[in-house]
Amino acid sequence: MTEKRVILGIDPGTNLMGYGIIEVINKKPSVVDLGVITLKKNSDHFQKLQQIFNQTDDLIKNYKPDELAIEAQFFGKNVQSMLKLGRAQGVAISAALSHQLPVTEYAPRKIKMSITGRGDASKEQVAAFLKSIFGLKEIPENLDATDGLATALCHYYQTSQPQQETSYKSWKDFINKNPKKVV
């Protein structure tokens, strides 16, 4: 029996929104598409939000993903920028929810860690790892596209591994929870 799922990853933004779509067949992920949606032309913030909703809706209609993974906003000093980014993220999430898609949010450090093994990796390092993982011929000019792809792949990694309990309060707690591992 073939096991298939499609994951849409989004790196939200108010000027550029990166997206990546992967298809996983029998636990092997491959790139379906990646790119950016340019929002700079519109100076009205609310019109940009409408455009984000419509473009996300179109991606969902065209690629029929099973789930959406979205990058969480990072904490910065500019409150207005954070507010705008949060709105952009919320609108993309609303588009997914209007299609009854499950949504999962990931912190930027979590995404970078799952792709490169380092939470402080640069956009260029993430893109280089994705190029290697997927055998991409070239890295897109705009790295927001690879950020969207990284978000989708992070979601696949996080949801395809068996869940393990990794939190122990002490050695005694570990031994009590894992008696067969003690000789």
PDB file of C-alpha atoms in Angstrom:
ATOM      1  CA  MET A   1       0.000   0.000   0.000  1.00  0.00           C
ATOM      2  CA  THR A   2       1.424   3.382  -1.020  1.00  0.00           C
ATOM      3  CA  GLU A   3       1.540   5.943   1.748  1.00  0.00           C
ATOM      4  CA  LYS A   4       1.339   9.502   0.361  1.00  0.00           C
ATOM      5  CA  ARG A   5       1.024  12.950   1.860  1.00  0.00           C
ATOM      6  CA  VAL A   6       1.532  16.487   0.607  1.00  0.00           C
ATOM      7  CA  ILE A   7       2.821  19.231   2.917  1.00  0.00           C
ATOM      8  CA  LEU A   8       2.667  22.975   2.236  1.00  0.00           C
ATOM      9  CA  GLY A   9       5.270  24.993   4.111  1.00  0.00           C
ATOM     10  CA  ILE A  10       4.976  28.760   4.399  1.00  0.00           C
ATOM     11  CA  ASP A  11       7.432  31.436   5.487  1.00  0.00           C
ATOM     12  CA  PRO A  12       5.019  34.348   6.038  1.00  0.00           C
ATOM     13  CA  GLY A  13       5.917  37.922   5.258  1.00  0.00           C
ATOM     14  CA  THR A  14       4.317  41.216   4.345  1.00  0.00           C
ATOM     15  CA  ASN A  15       6.589  41.913   1.362  1.00  0.00           C
ATOM     16  CA  LEU A  16       7.490  38.363   0.341  1.00  0.00           C
ATOM     17  CA  MET A  17       5.859  35.099   1.333  1.00  0.00           C
ATOM     18  CA  GLY A  18       7.963  32.009   0.708  1.00  0.00           C
ATOM     19  CA  TYR A  19       6.373  28.630   0.123  1.00  0.00           C
ATOM     20  CA  GLY A  20       7.517  25.097  -0.452  1.00  0.00           C
ATOM     21  CA  ILE A  21       5.496  22.013  -1.251  1.00  0.00           C
ATOM     22  CA  ILE A  22       6.759  18.507  -0.693  1.00  0.00           C
ATOM     23  CA  GLU A  23       5.204  15.187  -1.500  1.00  0.00           C
ATOM     24  CA  VAL A  24       6.079  12.221   0.666  1.00  0.00           C
ATOM     25  CA  ILE A  25       5.595   8.807  -0.887  1.00  0.00           C
ATOM     26  CA  ASN A  26       6.494   5.799   1.259  1.00  0.00           C
ATOM     27  CA  LYS A  27       8.523   7.991   3.618  1.00  0.00           C
ATOM     28  CA  LYS A  28      10.571   9.584   0.808  1.00  0.00           C
ATOM     29  CA  PRO A  29      10.073  13.354   0.504  1.00  0.00           C
ATOM     30  CA  SER A  30      10.475  15.139  -2.829  1.00  0.00           C
ATOM     31  CA  VAL A  31       9.999  18.745  -3.936  1.00  0.00           C
ATOM     32  CA  VAL A  32       6.804  19.512  -5.821  1.00  0.00           C
ATOM     33  CA  ASP A  33       7.248  23.294  -6.007  1.00  0.00           C
ATOM     34  CA  LEU A  34       8.766  26.254  -4.216  1.00  0.00           C
ATOM     35  CA  GLY A  35       8.699  29.978  -4.749  1.00  0.00           C
ATOM     36  CA  VAL A  36       7.797  33.375  -3.404  1.00  0.00           C
ATOM     37  CA  ILE A  37       4.734  35.533  -3.621  1.00  0.00           C
ATOM     38  CA  THR A  38       5.663  39.191  -4.005  1.00  0.00           C
ATOM     39  CA  LEU A  39       3.478  41.586  -2.058  1.00  0.00           C
ATOM     40  CA  LYS A  40       5.528  44.807  -2.329  1.00  0.00           C
ATOM     41  CA  LYS A  41       3.450  46.391  -5.085  1.00  0.00           C
ATOM     42  CA  ASN A  42       0.504  47.034  -2.793  1.00  0.00           C
ATOM     43  CA  SER A  43       1.000  49.797  -0.208  1.00  0.00           C
ATOM     44  CA  ASP A  44      -2.300  49.118   1.603  1.00  0.00           C
ATOM     45  CA  HIS A  45      -1.586  46.626   4.400  1.00  0.00           C
ATOM     46  CA  PHE A  46      -5.123  45.244   4.389  1.00  0.00           C
ATOM     47  CA  GLN A  47      -4.968  44.644   0.648  1.00  0.00           C
ATOM     48  CA  LYS A  48      -1.714  42.737   1.222  1.00  0.00           C
ATOM     49  CA  LEU A  49      -3.504  40.573   3.771  1.00  0.00           C
ATOM     50  CA  GLN A  50      -6.249  39.865   1.229  1.00  0.00           C
ATOM     51  CA  GLN A  51      -3.564  38.935  -1.305  1.00  0.00           C
ATOM     52  CA  ILE A  52      -1.874  36.582   1.198  1.00  0.00           C
ATOM     53  CA  PHE A  53      -5.202  34.874   1.851  1.00  0.00           C
ATOM     54  CA  ASN A  54      -5.987  34.544  -1.874  1.00  0.00           C
ATOM     55  CA  GLN A  55      -2.520  33.287  -2.812  1.00  0.00           C
ATOM     56  CA  THR A  56      -2.496  30.740   0.023  1.00  0.00           C
ATOM     57  CA  ASP A  57      -5.980  29.648  -0.993  1.00  0.00           C
ATOM     58  CA  ASP A  58      -4.773  29.200  -4.597  1.00  0.00           C
ATOM     59  CA  LEU A  59      -1.775  27.117  -3.461  1.00  0.00           C
ATOM     60  CA  ILE A  60      -4.120  24.883  -1.478  1.00  0.00           C
ATOM     61  CA  LYS A  61      -6.556  24.505  -4.378  1.00  0.00           C
ATOM     62  CA  ASN A  62      -3.761  23.775  -6.883  1.00  0.00           C
ATOM     63  CA  TYR A  63      -1.623  21.365  -4.851  1.00  0.00           C
ATOM     64  CA  LYS A  64      -4.214  19.893  -2.473  1.00  0.00           C
ATOM     65  CA  PRO A  65      -1.900  19.556   0.543  1.00  0.00           C
ATOM     66  CA  ASP A  66      -2.864  17.342   3.464  1.00  0.00           C
ATOM     67  CA  GLU A  67      -1.423  19.758   6.021  1.00  0.00           C
ATOM     68  CA  LEU A  68       0.148  23.191   6.426  1.00  0.00           C
ATOM     69  CA  ALA A  69       3.346  23.973   8.302  1.00  0.00           C
ATOM     70  CA  ILE A  70       4.071  27.642   8.965  1.00  0.00           C
ATOM     71  CA  GLU A  71       7.030  29.475  10.431  1.00  0.00           C
ATOM     72  CA  ALA A  72       6.236  31.335  13.641  1.00  0.00           C
ATOM     73  CA  GLN A  73       7.173  34.959  13.935  1.00  0.00           C
ATOM     74  CA  PHE A  74      10.402  35.693  15.729  1.00  0.00           C
ATOM     75  CA  PHE A  75      10.625  38.194  18.542  1.00  0.00           C
ATOM     76  CA  GLY A  76      12.177  41.464  17.501  1.00  0.00           C
ATOM     77  CA  LYS A  77      12.494  44.962  18.807  1.00  0.00           C
ATOM     78  CA  ASN A  78      10.132  46.501  16.258  1.00  0.00           C
ATOM     79  CA  VAL A  79       6.635  45.892  17.598  1.00  0.00           C
ATOM     80  CA  GLN A  80       4.925  47.216  14.444  1.00  0.00           C
ATOM     81  CA  SER A  81       6.853  44.763  12.252  1.00  0.00           C
ATOM     82  CA  MET A  82       5.940  41.891  14.566  1.00  0.00           C
ATOM     83  CA  LEU A  83       2.281  42.902  14.480  1.00  0.00           C
ATOM     84  CA  LYS A  84       2.236  43.011  10.668  1.00  0.00           C
ATOM     85  CA  LEU A  85       4.051  39.682  10.409  1.00  0.00           C
ATOM     86  CA  GLY A  86       1.615  38.117  12.901  1.00  0.00           C
ATOM     87  CA  ARG A  87      -1.299  39.315  10.810  1.00  0.00           C
ATOM     88  CA  ALA A  88       0.267  37.844   7.656  1.00  0.00           C
ATOM     89  CA  GLN A  89       0.764  34.546   9.439  1.00  0.00           C
ATOM     90  CA  GLY A  90      -2.809  34.587  10.753  1.00  0.00           C
ATOM     91  CA  VAL A  91      -4.267  35.217   7.313  1.00  0.00           C
ATOM     92  CA  ALA A  92      -2.304  32.304   5.794  1.00  0.00           C
ATOM     93  CA  ILE A  93      -3.475  30.082   8.661  1.00  0.00           C
ATOM     94  CA  SER A  94      -7.070  31.223   8.091  1.00  0.00           C
ATOM     95  CA  ALA A  95      -6.847  30.219   4.433  1.00  0.00           C
ATOM     96  CA  ALA A  96      -5.669  26.746   5.481  1.00  0.00           C
ATOM     97  CA  LEU A  97      -8.389  26.424   8.103  1.00  0.00           C
ATOM     98  CA  SER A  98     -11.027  27.389   5.541  1.00  0.00           C
ATOM     99  CA  HIS A  99     -10.019  24.143   3.766  1.00  0.00           C
ATOM    100  CA  GLN A 100     -10.010  22.164   7.049  1.00  0.00           C
ATOM    101  CA  LEU A 101      -6.243  21.638   6.815  1.00  0.00           C
ATOM    102  CA  PRO A 102      -4.377  20.827  10.005  1.00  0.00           C
ATOM    103  CA  VAL A 103      -1.881  23.602  10.792  1.00  0.00           C
ATOM    104  CA  THR A 104       1.376  23.303  12.711  1.00  0.00           C
ATOM    105  CA  GLU A 105       3.600  26.217  13.654  1.00  0.00           C
ATOM    106  CA  TYR A 106       7.386  25.953  14.056  1.00  0.00           C
ATOM    107  CA  ALA A 107       9.869  28.395  15.553  1.00  0.00           C
ATOM    108  CA  PRO A 108      12.598  29.536  13.144  1.00  0.00           C
ATOM    109  CA  ARG A 109      15.289  27.912  15.322  1.00  0.00           C
ATOM    110  CA  LYS A 110      13.413  24.589  15.293  1.00  0.00           C
ATOM    111  CA  ILE A 111      13.228  24.654  11.489  1.00  0.00           C
ATOM    112  CA  LYS A 112      16.919  25.475  11.115  1.00  0.00           C
ATOM    113  CA  MET A 113      17.848  22.814  13.674  1.00  0.00           C
ATOM    114  CA  SER A 114      15.842  20.112  11.911  1.00  0.00           C
ATOM    115  CA  ILE A 115      17.420  20.884   8.510  1.00  0.00           C
ATOM    116  CA  THR A 116      21.033  21.735   9.397  1.00  0.00           C
ATOM    117  CA  GLY A 117      21.504  20.513  12.963  1.00  0.00           C
ATOM    118  CA  ARG A 118      22.128  24.121  14.073  1.00  0.00           C
ATOM    119  CA  GLY A 119      19.442  26.483  15.333  1.00  0.00           C
ATOM    120  CA  ASP A 120      21.517  29.522  14.414  1.00  0.00           C
ATOM    121  CA  ALA A 121      22.154  28.508  10.795  1.00  0.00           C
ATOM    122  CA  SER A 122      21.934  31.215   8.145  1.00  0.00           C
ATOM    123  CA  LYS A 123      19.390  31.269   5.315  1.00  0.00           C
ATOM    124  CA  GLU A 124      22.241  30.373   2.956  1.00  0.00           C
ATOM    125  CA  GLN A 125      23.210  27.330   5.024  1.00  0.00           C
ATOM    126  CA  VAL A 126      19.598  26.113   5.137  1.00  0.00           C
ATOM    127  CA  ALA A 127      19.336  26.544   1.357  1.00  0.00           C
ATOM    128  CA  ALA A 128      22.586  24.627   0.793  1.00  0.00           C
ATOM    129  CA  PHE A 129      21.375  21.724   2.940  1.00  0.00           C
ATOM    130  CA  LEU A 130      18.058  21.626   1.057  1.00  0.00           C
ATOM    131  CA  LYS A 131      19.924  21.618  -2.249  1.00  0.00           C
ATOM    132  CA  SER A 132      21.866  18.587  -1.059  1.00  0.00           C
ATOM    133  CA  ILE A 133      18.910  16.770   0.531  1.00  0.00           C
ATOM    134  CA  PHE A 134      16.653  17.128  -2.503  1.00  0.00           C
ATOM    135  CA  GLY A 135      19.303  17.193  -5.226  1.00  0.00           C
ATOM    136  CA  LEU A 136      18.156  20.611  -6.437  1.00  0.00           C
ATOM    137  CA  LYS A 137      20.046  21.874  -9.493  1.00  0.00           C
ATOM    138  CA  GLU A 138      20.255  25.376  -8.094  1.00  0.00           C
ATOM    139  CA  ILE A 139      19.246  27.414  -5.096  1.00  0.00           C
ATOM    140  CA  PRO A 140      16.441  29.920  -5.787  1.00  0.00           C
ATOM    141  CA  GLU A 141      17.504  33.550  -5.978  1.00  0.00           C
ATOM    142  CA  ASN A 142      15.153  34.460  -3.147  1.00  0.00           C
ATOM    143  CA  LEU A 143      15.827  32.426  -0.023  1.00  0.00           C
ATOM    144  CA  ASP A 144      12.307  32.968   1.327  1.00  0.00           C
ATOM    145  CA  ALA A 145      11.387  30.134  -1.056  1.00  0.00           C
ATOM    146  CA  THR A 146      13.857  27.751   0.603  1.00  0.00           C
ATOM    147  CA  ASP A 147      12.598  28.895   4.009  1.00  0.00           C
ATOM    148  CA  GLY A 148       9.101  27.760   2.990  1.00  0.00           C
ATOM    149  CA  LEU A 149      10.544  24.458   1.755  1.00  0.00           C
ATOM    150  CA  ALA A 150      12.504  24.043   4.998  1.00  0.00           C
ATOM    151  CA  THR A 151       9.298  24.564   6.981  1.00  0.00           C
ATOM    152  CA  ALA A 152       7.558  21.775   5.051  1.00  0.00           C
ATOM    153  CA  LEU A 153      10.524  19.400   5.476  1.00  0.00           C
ATOM    154  CA  CYS A 154      10.804  20.239   9.183  1.00  0.00           C
ATOM    155  CA  HIS A 155       7.153  19.283   9.580  1.00  0.00           C
ATOM    156  CA  TYR A 156       7.765  15.983   7.815  1.00  0.00           C
ATOM    157  CA  TYR A 157      10.750  15.240  10.077  1.00  0.00           C
ATOM    158  CA  GLN A 158       8.812  16.169  13.229  1.00  0.00           C
ATOM    159  CA  THR A 159       5.748  14.093  12.380  1.00  0.00           C
ATOM    160  CA  SER A 160       7.375  11.020  10.849  1.00  0.00           C
ATOM    161  CA  GLN A 161       9.481  10.007  13.821  1.00  0.00           C
ATOM    162  CA  PRO A 162       8.132   7.822  16.586  1.00  0.00           C
ATOM    163  CA  GLN A 163       7.435   9.862  19.669  1.00  0.00           C
ATOM    164  CA  GLN A 164       9.838   9.235  22.498  1.00  0.00           C
ATOM    165  CA  GLU A 165       9.778  10.468  26.024  1.00  0.00           C
ATOM    166  CA  THR A 166      13.015  12.392  26.416  1.00  0.00           C
ATOM    167  CA  SER A 167      12.348  14.270  29.606  1.00  0.00           C
ATOM    168  CA  TYR A 168      13.665  12.754  32.800  1.00  0.00           C
ATOM    169  CA  LYS A 169      14.002  14.471  36.150  1.00  0.00           C
ATOM    170  CA  SER A 170      16.904  12.322  37.341  1.00  0.00           C
ATOM    171  CA  TRP A 171      18.760   9.027  36.761  1.00  0.00           C
ATOM    172  CA  LYS A 172      16.311   7.378  39.120  1.00  0.00           C
ATOM    173  CA  ASP A 173      13.418   8.685  36.995  1.00  0.00           C
ATOM    174  CA  PHE A 174      15.121   7.310  33.854  1.00  0.00           C
ATOM    175  CA  ILE A 175      15.633   3.882  35.464  1.00  0.00           C
ATOM    176  CA  ASN A 176      12.033   3.750  36.700  1.00  0.00           C
ATOM    177  CA  LYS A 177      10.714   4.543  33.221  1.00  0.00           C
ATOM    178  CA  ASN A 178      13.174   2.224  31.409  1.00  0.00           C
ATOM    179  CA  PRO A 179      13.688  -0.876  33.605  1.00  0.00           C
ATOM    180  CA  LYS A 180      14.656  -3.077  30.630  1.00  0.00           C
ATOM    181  CA  LYS A 181      17.586  -0.818  29.763  1.00  0.00           C
ATOM    182  CA  VAL A 182      19.283  -1.424  33.113  1.00  0.00           C
ATOM    183  CA  VAL A 183      21.556  -4.426  33.359  1.00  0.00           C
TER     184      VAL A 183
END
